[in-house]
mmCIF file of C-alpha atoms and ligand atoms in Angstrom:
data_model
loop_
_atom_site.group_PDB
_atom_site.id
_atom_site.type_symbol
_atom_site.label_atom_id
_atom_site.label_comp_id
_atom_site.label_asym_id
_atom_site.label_seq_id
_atom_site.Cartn_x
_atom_site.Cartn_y
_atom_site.Cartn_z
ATOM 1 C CA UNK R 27 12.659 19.970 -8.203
ATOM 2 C CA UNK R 28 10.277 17.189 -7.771
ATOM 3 C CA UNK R 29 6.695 18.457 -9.370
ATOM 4 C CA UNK R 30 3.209 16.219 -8.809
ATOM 5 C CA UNK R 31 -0.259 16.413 -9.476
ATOM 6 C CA UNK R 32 -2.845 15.104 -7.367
ATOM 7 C CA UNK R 33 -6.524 14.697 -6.470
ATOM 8 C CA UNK R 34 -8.604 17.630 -8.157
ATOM 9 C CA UNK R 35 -5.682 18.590 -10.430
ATOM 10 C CA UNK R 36 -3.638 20.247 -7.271
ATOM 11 C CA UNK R 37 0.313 20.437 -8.166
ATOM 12 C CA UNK R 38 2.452 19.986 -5.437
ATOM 13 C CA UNK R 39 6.378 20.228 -4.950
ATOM 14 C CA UNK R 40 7.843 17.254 -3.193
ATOM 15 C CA UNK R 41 10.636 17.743 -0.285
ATOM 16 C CA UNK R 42 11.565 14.693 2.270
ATOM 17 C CA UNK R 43 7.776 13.167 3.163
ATOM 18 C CA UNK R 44 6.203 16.069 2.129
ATOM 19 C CA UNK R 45 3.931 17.653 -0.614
ATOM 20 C CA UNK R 46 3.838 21.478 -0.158
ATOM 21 C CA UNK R 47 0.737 22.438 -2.435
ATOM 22 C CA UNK R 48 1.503 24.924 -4.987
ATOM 23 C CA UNK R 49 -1.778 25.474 -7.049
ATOM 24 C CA UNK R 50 -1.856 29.105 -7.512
ATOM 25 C CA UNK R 51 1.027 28.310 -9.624
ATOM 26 C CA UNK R 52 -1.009 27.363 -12.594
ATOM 27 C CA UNK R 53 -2.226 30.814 -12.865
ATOM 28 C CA UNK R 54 0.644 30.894 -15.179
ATOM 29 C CA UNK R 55 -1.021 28.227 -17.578
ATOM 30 C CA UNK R 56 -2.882 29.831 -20.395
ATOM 31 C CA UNK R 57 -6.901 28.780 -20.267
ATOM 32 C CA UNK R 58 -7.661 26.639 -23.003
ATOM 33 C CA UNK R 59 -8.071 27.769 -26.291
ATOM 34 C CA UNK R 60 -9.358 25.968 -29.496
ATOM 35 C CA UNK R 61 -7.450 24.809 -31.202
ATOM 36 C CA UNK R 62 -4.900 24.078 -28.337
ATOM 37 C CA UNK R 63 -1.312 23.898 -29.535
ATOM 38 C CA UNK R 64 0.371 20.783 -29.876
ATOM 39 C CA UNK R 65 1.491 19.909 -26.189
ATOM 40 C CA UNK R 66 0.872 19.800 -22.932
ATOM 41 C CA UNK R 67 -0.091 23.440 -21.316
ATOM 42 C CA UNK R 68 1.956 23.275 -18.421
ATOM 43 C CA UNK R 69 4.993 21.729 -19.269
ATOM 44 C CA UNK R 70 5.344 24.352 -22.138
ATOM 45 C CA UNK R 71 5.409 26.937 -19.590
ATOM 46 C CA UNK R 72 7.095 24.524 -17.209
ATOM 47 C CA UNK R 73 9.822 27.011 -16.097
ATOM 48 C CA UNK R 74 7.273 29.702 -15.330
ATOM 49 C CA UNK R 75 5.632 27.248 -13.278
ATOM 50 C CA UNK R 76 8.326 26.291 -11.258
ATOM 51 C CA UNK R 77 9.566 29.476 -10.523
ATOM 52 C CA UNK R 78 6.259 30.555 -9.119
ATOM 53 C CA UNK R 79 6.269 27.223 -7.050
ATOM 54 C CA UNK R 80 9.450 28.380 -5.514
ATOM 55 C CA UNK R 81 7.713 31.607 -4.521
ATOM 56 C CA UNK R 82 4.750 29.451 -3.063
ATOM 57 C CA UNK R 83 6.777 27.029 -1.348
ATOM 58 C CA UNK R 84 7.322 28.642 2.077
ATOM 59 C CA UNK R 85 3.565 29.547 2.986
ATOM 60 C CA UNK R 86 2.127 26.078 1.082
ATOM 61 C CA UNK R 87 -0.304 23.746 2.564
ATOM 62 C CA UNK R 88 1.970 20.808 3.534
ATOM 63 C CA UNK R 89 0.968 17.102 3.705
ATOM 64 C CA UNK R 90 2.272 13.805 3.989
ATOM 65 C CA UNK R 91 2.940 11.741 0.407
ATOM 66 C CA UNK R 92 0.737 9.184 0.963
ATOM 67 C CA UNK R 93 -1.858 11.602 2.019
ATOM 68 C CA UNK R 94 -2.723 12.373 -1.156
ATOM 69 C CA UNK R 95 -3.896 10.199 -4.630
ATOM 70 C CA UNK R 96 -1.820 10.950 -6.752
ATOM 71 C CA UNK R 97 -2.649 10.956 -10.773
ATOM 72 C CA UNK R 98 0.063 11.374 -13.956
ATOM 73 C CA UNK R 99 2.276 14.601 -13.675
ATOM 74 C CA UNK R 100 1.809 15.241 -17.386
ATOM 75 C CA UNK R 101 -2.309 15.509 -18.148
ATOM 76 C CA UNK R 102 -2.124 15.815 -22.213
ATOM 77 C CA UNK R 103 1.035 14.553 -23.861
ATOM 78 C CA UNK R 104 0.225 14.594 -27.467
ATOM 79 C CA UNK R 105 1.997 11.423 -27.603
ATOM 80 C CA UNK R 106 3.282 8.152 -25.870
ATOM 81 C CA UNK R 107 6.040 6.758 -27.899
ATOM 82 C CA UNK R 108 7.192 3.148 -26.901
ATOM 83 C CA UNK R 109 10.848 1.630 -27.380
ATOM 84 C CA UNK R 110 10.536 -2.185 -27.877
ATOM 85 C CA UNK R 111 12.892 -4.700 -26.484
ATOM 86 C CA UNK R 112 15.693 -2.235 -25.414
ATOM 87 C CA UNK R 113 17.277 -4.288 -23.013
ATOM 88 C CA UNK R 114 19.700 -7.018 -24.001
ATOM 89 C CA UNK R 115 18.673 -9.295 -21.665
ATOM 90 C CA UNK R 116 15.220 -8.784 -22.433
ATOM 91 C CA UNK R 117 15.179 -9.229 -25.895
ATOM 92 C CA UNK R 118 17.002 -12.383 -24.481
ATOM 93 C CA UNK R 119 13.994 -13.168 -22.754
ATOM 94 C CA UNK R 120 11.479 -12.740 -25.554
ATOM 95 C CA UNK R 121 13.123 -14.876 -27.935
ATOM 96 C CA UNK R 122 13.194 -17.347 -25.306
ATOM 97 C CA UNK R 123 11.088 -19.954 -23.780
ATOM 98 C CA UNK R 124 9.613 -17.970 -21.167
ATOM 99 C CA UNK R 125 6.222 -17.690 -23.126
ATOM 100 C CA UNK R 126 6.804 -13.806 -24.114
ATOM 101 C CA UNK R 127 6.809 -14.768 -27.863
ATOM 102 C CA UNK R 128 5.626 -11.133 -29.229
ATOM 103 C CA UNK R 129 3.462 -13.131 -31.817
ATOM 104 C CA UNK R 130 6.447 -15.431 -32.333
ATOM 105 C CA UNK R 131 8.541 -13.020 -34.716
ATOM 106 C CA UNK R 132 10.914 -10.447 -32.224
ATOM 107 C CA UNK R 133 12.470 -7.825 -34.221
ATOM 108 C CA UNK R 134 15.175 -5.338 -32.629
ATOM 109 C CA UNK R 135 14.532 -1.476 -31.769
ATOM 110 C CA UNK R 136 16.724 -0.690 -35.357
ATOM 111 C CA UNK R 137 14.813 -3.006 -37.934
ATOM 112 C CA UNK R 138 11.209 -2.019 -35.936
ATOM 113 C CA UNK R 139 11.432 1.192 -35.000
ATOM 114 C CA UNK R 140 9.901 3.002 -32.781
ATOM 115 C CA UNK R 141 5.591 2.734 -31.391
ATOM 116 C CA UNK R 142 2.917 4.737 -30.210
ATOM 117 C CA UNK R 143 0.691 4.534 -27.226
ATOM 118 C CA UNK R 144 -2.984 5.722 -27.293
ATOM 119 C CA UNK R 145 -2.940 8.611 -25.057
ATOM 120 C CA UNK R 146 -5.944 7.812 -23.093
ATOM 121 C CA UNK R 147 -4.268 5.204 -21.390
ATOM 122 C CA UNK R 148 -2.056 7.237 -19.705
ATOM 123 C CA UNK R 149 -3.242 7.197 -15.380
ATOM 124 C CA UNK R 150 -1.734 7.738 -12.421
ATOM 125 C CA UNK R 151 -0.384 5.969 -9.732
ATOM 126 C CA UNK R 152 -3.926 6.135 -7.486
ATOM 127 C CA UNK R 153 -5.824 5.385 -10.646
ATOM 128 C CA UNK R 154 -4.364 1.656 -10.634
ATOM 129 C CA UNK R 155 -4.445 -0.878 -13.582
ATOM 130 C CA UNK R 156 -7.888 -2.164 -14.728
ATOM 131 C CA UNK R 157 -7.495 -5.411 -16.487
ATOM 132 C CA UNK R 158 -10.024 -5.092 -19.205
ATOM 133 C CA UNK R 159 -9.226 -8.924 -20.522
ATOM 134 C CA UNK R 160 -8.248 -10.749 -17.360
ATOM 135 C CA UNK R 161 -8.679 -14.106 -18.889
ATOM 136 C CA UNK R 162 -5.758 -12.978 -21.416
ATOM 137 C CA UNK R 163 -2.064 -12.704 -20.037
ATOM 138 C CA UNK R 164 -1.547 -8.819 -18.728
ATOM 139 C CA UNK R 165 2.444 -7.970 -18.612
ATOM 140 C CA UNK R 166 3.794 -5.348 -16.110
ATOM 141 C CA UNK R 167 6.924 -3.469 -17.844
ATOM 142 C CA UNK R 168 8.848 -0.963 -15.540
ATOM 143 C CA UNK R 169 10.394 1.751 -17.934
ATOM 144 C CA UNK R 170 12.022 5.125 -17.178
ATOM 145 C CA UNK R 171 10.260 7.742 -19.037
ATOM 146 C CA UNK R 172 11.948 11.174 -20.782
ATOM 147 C CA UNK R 173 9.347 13.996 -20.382
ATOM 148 C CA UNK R 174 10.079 16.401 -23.580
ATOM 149 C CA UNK R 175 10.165 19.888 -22.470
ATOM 150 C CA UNK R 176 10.236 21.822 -25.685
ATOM 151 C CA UNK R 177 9.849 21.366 -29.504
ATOM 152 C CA UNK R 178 12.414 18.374 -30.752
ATOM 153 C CA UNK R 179 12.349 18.266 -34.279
ATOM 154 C CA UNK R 180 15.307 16.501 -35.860
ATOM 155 C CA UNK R 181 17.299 16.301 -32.983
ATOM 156 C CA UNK R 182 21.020 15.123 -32.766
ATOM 157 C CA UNK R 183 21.849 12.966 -30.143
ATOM 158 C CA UNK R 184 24.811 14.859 -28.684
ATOM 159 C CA UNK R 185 21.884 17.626 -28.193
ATOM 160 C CA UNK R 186 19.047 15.778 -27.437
ATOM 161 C CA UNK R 187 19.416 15.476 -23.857
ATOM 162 C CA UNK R 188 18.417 19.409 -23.772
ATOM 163 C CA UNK R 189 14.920 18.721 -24.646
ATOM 164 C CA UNK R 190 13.994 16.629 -21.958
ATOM 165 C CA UNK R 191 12.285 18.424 -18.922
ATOM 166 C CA UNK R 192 12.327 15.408 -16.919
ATOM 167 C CA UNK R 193 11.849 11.762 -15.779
ATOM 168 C CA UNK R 194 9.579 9.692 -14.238
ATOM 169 C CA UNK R 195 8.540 6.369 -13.593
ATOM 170 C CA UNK R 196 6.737 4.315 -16.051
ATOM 171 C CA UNK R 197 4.199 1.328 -16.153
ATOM 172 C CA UNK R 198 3.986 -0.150 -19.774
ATOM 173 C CA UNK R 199 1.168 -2.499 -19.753
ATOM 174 C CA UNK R 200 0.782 -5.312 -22.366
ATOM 175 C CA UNK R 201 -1.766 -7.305 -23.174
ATOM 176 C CA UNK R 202 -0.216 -10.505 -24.676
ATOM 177 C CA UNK R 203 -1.391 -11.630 -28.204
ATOM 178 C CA UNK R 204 -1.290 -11.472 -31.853
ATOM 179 C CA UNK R 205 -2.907 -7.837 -32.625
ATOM 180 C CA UNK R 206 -0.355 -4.832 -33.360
ATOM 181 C CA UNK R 207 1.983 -3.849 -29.974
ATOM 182 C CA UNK R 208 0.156 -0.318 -29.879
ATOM 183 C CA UNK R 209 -3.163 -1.664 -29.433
ATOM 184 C CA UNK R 210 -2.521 -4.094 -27.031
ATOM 185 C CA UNK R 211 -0.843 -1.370 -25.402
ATOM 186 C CA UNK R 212 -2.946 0.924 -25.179
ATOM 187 C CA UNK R 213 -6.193 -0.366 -23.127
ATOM 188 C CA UNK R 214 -7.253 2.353 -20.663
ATOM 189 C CA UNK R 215 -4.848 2.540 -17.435
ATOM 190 C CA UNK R 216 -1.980 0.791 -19.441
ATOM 191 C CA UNK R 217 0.904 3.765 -19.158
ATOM 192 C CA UNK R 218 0.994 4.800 -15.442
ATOM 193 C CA UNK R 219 3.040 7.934 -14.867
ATOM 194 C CA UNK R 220 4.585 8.858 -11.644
ATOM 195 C CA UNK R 221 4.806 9.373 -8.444
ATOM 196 C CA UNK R 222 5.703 12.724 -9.783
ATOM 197 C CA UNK R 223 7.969 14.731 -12.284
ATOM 198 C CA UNK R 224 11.501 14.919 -11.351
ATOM 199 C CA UNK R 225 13.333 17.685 -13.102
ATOM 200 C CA UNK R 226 16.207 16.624 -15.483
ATOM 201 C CA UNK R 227 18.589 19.213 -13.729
ATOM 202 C CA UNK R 228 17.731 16.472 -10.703
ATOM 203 C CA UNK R 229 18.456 13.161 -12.109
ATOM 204 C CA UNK R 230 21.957 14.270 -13.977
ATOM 205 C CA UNK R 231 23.028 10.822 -16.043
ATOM 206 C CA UNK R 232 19.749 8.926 -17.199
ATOM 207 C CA UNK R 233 22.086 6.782 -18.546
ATOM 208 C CA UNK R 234 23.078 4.746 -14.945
ATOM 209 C CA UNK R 235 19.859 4.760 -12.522
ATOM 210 C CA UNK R 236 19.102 1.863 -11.230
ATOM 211 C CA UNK R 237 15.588 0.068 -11.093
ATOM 212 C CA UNK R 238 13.245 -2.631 -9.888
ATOM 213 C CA UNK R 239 9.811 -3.624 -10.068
ATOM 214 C CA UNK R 240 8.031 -6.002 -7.105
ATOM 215 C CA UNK R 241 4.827 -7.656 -7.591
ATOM 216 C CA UNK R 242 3.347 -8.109 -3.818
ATOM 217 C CA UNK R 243 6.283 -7.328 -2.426
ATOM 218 C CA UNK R 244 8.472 -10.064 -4.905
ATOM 219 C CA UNK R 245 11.126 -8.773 -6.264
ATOM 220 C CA UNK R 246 10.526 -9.330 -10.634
ATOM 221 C CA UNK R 247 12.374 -6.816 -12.633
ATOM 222 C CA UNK R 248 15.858 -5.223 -11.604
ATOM 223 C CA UNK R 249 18.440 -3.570 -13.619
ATOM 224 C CA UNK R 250 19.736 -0.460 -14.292
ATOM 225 C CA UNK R 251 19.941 2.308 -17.415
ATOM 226 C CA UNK R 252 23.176 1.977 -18.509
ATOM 227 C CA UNK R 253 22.113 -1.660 -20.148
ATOM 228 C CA UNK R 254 19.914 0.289 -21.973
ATOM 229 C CA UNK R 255 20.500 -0.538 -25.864
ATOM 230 C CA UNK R 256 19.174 3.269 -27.388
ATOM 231 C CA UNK R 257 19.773 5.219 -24.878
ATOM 232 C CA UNK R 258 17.875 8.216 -24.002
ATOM 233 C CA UNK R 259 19.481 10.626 -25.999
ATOM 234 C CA UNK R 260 19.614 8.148 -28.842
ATOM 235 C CA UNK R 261 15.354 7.409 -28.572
ATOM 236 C CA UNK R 262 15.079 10.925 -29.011
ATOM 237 C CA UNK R 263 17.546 11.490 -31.930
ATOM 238 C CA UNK R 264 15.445 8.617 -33.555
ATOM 239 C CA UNK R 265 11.801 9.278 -32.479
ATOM 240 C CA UNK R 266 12.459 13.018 -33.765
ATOM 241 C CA UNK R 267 13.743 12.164 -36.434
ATOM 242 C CA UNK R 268 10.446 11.124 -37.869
ATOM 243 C CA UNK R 269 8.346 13.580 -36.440
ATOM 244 C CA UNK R 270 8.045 16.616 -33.977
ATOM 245 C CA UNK R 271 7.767 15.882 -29.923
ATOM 246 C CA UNK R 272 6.338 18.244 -28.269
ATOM 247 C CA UNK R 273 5.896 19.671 -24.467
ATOM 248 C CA UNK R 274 4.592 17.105 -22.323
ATOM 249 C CA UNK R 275 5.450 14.049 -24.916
ATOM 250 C CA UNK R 276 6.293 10.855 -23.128
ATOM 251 C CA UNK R 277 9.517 9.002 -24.507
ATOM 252 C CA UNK R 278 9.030 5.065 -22.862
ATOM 253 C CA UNK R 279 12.598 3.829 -22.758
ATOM 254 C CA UNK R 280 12.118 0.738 -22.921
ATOM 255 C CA UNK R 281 11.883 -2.100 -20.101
ATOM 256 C CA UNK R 282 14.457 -4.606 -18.694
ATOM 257 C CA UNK R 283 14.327 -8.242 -18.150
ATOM 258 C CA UNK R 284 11.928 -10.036 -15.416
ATOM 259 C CA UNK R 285 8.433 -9.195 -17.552
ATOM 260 C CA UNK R 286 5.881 -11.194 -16.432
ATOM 261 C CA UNK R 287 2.120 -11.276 -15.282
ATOM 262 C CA UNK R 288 -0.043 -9.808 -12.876
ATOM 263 C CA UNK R 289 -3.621 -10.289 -11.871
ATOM 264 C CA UNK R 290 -6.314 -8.198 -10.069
ATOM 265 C CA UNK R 291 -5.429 -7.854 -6.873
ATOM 266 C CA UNK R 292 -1.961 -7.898 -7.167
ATOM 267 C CA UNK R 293 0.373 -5.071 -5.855
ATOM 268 C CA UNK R 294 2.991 -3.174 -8.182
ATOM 269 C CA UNK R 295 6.011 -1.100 -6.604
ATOM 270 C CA UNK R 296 7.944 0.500 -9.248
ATOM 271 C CA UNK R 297 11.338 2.126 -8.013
ATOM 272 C CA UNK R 298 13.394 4.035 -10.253
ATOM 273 C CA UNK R 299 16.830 5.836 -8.039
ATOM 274 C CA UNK R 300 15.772 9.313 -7.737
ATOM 275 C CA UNK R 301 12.460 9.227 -8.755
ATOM 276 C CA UNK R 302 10.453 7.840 -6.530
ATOM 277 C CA UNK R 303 8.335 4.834 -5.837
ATOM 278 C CA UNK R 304 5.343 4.255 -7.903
ATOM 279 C CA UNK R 305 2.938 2.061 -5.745
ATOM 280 C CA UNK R 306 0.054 0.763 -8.125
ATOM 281 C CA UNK R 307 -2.803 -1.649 -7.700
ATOM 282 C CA UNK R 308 -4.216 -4.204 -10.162
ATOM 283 C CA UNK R 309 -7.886 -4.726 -10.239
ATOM 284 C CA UNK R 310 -10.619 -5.803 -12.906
ATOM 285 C CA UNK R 311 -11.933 -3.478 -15.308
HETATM 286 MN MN1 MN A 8 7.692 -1.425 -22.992
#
């Protein structure tokens, strides 16, 4: 099942060209509480939600996709965790002369580890980019993104694949420069989410999908997930292995070669097979 959220916080099930509203479904999601568990609300109760969606989906207000703005399918992960340079041919790239020096010193996904993301970047696809330093050199990254769907603590890899609710597409934006990755990454609007949440029972193999990224309408990024170097199921061995994921958590997978800059005005399309196309402008903050 293909699960959005759009405008006022509507959720909506996607089928062909369509958006069949589904709302009432989030009578299932407990009101908030203080303190909130760890998490995001409805992705923990993700399978109640979806099987009152089903129930919904033959009397729901339809409407066309592009009727509708639509924002990031998970509203609170309790975390963003980045992969750096998990693509062979990008960690190519960034030792290389094409100006992405990573303050000169490029260390591999094994010696670095893994990083976080401030949450409050995290937007939608109708929220766009805001380029906060424009004068600065602003990256796009196109990444397929693991939504956890339940406590990982620990995980194995040959297991770890069970904890994932879902995928999307992702938007890792970068400010270029010498402070720390994770706070160069994590200006407001720098992780876009989207279109939508595409259940993992959907996708099958994360591990061969193929993607691209197009800056107004030129093709810059393309590759696919099997030249991943961790894959999925090994980011989340790893990342839990130093600390809990929760509901909602956002594993970035890292992105392929073709990085490069983008200005306002500038388009994004982001295409990941079965997920969707994430269609994102780029504007000034
Ligand atoms: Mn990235």
């Amino acid at each position: 099942m293909k699960l959005g959220r759009f405008g006022q916080d509507r959720i909506g099930v996607i089928e062909g060209a369509d958006v069949i509203d589904v709302s009432a479904a989030l009578d299932v999601v407990p009101p908030l509480a203080w303190p909130s568990p760890s998490g995001d609300a409805l992705v923990t109760r993700l399978d109640e939600v979806l099987a009152a969606a089903r129930r919904l989906l033959p009397a729901g207000h339809r409407q066309g996709l592009d009727d509708v703005r639509w924002r990031s399918p998970v509203a609170n992960p309790s975390k963003i965790v980045g992969a750096p340079v998990n693509y062979q041919k990008h960690l190519a790239e960034s030792r290389g002369d094409r100006g992405i020096h990573h303050g000169g010193d490029v260390k591999t996904i094994d010696v670095c580890g893994l990083f976080l993301k401030a949450t409050s970047s995290l937007v939608g696809a109708a929220e766009g980019v805001a380029l906060r330093f424009p004068e600065r050199r602003n990256d796009h990254e196109v990444e397929l993104v693991a939504v956890i769907g339940k406590a990982a603590d620990r995980v194995p890899r040959a297991r770890a694949l069970d904890y994932v609710a879902g995928y999307a597409i992702g938007l890792d934006m970068t400010v270029r420069g010498t402070e720390d990755r994770s706070f160069r990454k994590s200006v407001d609007s720098y992780t876009v989410l989207g279109p939508w949440l595409t259940t993992a029972d959907e996708v099958g193999d994360p591990g061969n999908l193929d993607l691209q990224l197009y800056v107004n309408e030129q093709l810059r990024q393309e590759s696919n997930t099997r030249y991943l170097i961790y894959d999925v199921a090994r980011l989340i061995e790893y990342a839990s292995s130093f600390y809990t994921l929760y509901p909602g958590d956002l594993i970035m997978t890292g992105t392929p070669e073709g990085v490069g800059p983008v200005q306002p005005g500038d388009r994004i399309v982001a295409r990941i097979a079965g997920l969707g196309e994430l269609r994102v402008e780029v504007r000034s903050a």
